[in-house]
XYZ file of C-alpha atoms in Angstrom:
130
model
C 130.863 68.403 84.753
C 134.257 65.790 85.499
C 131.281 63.623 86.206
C 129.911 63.876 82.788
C 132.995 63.325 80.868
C 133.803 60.223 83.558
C 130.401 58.479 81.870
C 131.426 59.467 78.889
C 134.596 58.245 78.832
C 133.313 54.959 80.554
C 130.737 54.422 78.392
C 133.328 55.332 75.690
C 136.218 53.567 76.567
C 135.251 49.841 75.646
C 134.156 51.441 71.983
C 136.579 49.252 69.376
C 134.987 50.042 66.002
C 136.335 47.633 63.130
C 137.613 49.593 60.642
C 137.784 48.129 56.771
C 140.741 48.334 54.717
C 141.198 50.911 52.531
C 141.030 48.985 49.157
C 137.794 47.718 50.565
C 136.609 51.355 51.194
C 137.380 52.082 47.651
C 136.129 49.111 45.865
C 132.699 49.946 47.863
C 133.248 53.606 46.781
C 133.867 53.027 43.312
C 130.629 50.469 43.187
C 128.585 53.249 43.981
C 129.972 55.506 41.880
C 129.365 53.176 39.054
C 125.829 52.845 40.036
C 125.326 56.695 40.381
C 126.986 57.120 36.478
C 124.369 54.717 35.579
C 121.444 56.180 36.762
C 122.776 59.425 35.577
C 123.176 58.009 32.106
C 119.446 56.762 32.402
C 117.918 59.673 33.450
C 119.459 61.211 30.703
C 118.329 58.922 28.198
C 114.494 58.912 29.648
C 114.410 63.152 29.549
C 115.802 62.558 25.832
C 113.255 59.962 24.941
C 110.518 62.116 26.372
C 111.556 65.136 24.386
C 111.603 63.157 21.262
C 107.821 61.734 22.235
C 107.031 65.399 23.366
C 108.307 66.822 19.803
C 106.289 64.022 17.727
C 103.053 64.318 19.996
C 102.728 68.242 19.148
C 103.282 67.842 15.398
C 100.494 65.275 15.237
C 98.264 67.691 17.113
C 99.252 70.278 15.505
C 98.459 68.336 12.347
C 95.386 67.550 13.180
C 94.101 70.750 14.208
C 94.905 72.439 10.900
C 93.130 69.101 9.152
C 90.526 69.720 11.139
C 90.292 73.443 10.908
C 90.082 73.064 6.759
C 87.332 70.561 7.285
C 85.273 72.714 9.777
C 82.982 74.146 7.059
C 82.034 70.269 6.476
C 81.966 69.985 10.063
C 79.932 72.470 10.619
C 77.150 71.604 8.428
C 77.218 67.930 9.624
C 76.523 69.905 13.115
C 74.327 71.929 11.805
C 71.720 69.411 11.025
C 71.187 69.052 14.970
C 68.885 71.096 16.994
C 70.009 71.547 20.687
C 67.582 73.487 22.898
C 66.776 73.347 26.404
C 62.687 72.643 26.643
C 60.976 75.349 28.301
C 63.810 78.027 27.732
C 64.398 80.537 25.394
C 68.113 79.858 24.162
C 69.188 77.550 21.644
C 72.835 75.952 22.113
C 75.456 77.406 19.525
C 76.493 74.796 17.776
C 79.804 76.524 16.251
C 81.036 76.157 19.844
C 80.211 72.605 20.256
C 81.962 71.976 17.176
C 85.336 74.097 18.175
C 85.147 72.021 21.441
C 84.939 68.797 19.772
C 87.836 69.568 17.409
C 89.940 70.643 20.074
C 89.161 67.187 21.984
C 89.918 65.312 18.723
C 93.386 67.278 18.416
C 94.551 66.785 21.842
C 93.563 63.137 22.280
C 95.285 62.397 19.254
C 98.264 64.255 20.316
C 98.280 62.403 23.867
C 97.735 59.078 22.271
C 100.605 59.957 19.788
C 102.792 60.415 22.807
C 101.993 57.638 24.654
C 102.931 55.851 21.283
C 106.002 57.405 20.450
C 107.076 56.788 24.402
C 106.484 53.037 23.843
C 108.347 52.890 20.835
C 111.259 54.797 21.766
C 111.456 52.562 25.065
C 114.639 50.327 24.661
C 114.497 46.717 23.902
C 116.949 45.812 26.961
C 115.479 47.705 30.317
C 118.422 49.176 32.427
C 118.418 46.692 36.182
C 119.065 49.082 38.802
């Protein structure tokens, strides 16, 4: 054991750290304080843009779907005038479906295109450095 704390304390002994001023410490400290208020304020910023594109992107969706929903009887005879059956089988394809399907894929690529839109404009014209 006194031989462990003898290598210790040799190995130890010859340790001279330097040690930085205090107003150095500081400046540092405050530097990276700055830098954490700014990415703070950024991330703030980018959650509040994203709500904002979030907020538009379901009203167009939303939008459309009803639009969409009024025109379905128009929709639906436009389908209609298709014939989908499997040869060989005895099932024809319900078209009604199809149609609900397709409307649903209009609405949400509209609504993720209006996002992606609404991001893009609400980006701002100087980008933060970090």
């Amino acid at each position: 054991m006194t031989m462990d704390n003898d290598n210790l304390k040799e190995l130890f002994g010859n340790f001279n750290p330097d040690l930085s001023s205090g107003s150095d410490f500081i400046a540092r400290l405050q530097q990276r304080m700055d830098t954490i208020e700014m990415v703070r304020q950024y991330n703030a910023e980018l959650r509040r843009r994203n709500r904002i594109a979030v907020m538009i992107a379901a009203l167009a969706g939303f939008i459309m779907g009803v639009v969409l929903t009024l025109l379905m009887p128009l929709i639906g005879d436009w389908i209609a005038t298709f014939r989908l059956s499997v040869p060989g089988h005895a099932f024809n394809i319900d078209l009604h479906y199809i149609a609900w399907v397709l409307l649903a894929a209009v609405s949400m690529f509209t609504a993720l295109n209006t996002y992606e839109i609404a991001l893009a404009r609400l980006a701002p014209k100087d980008p933060v450095r970090l």
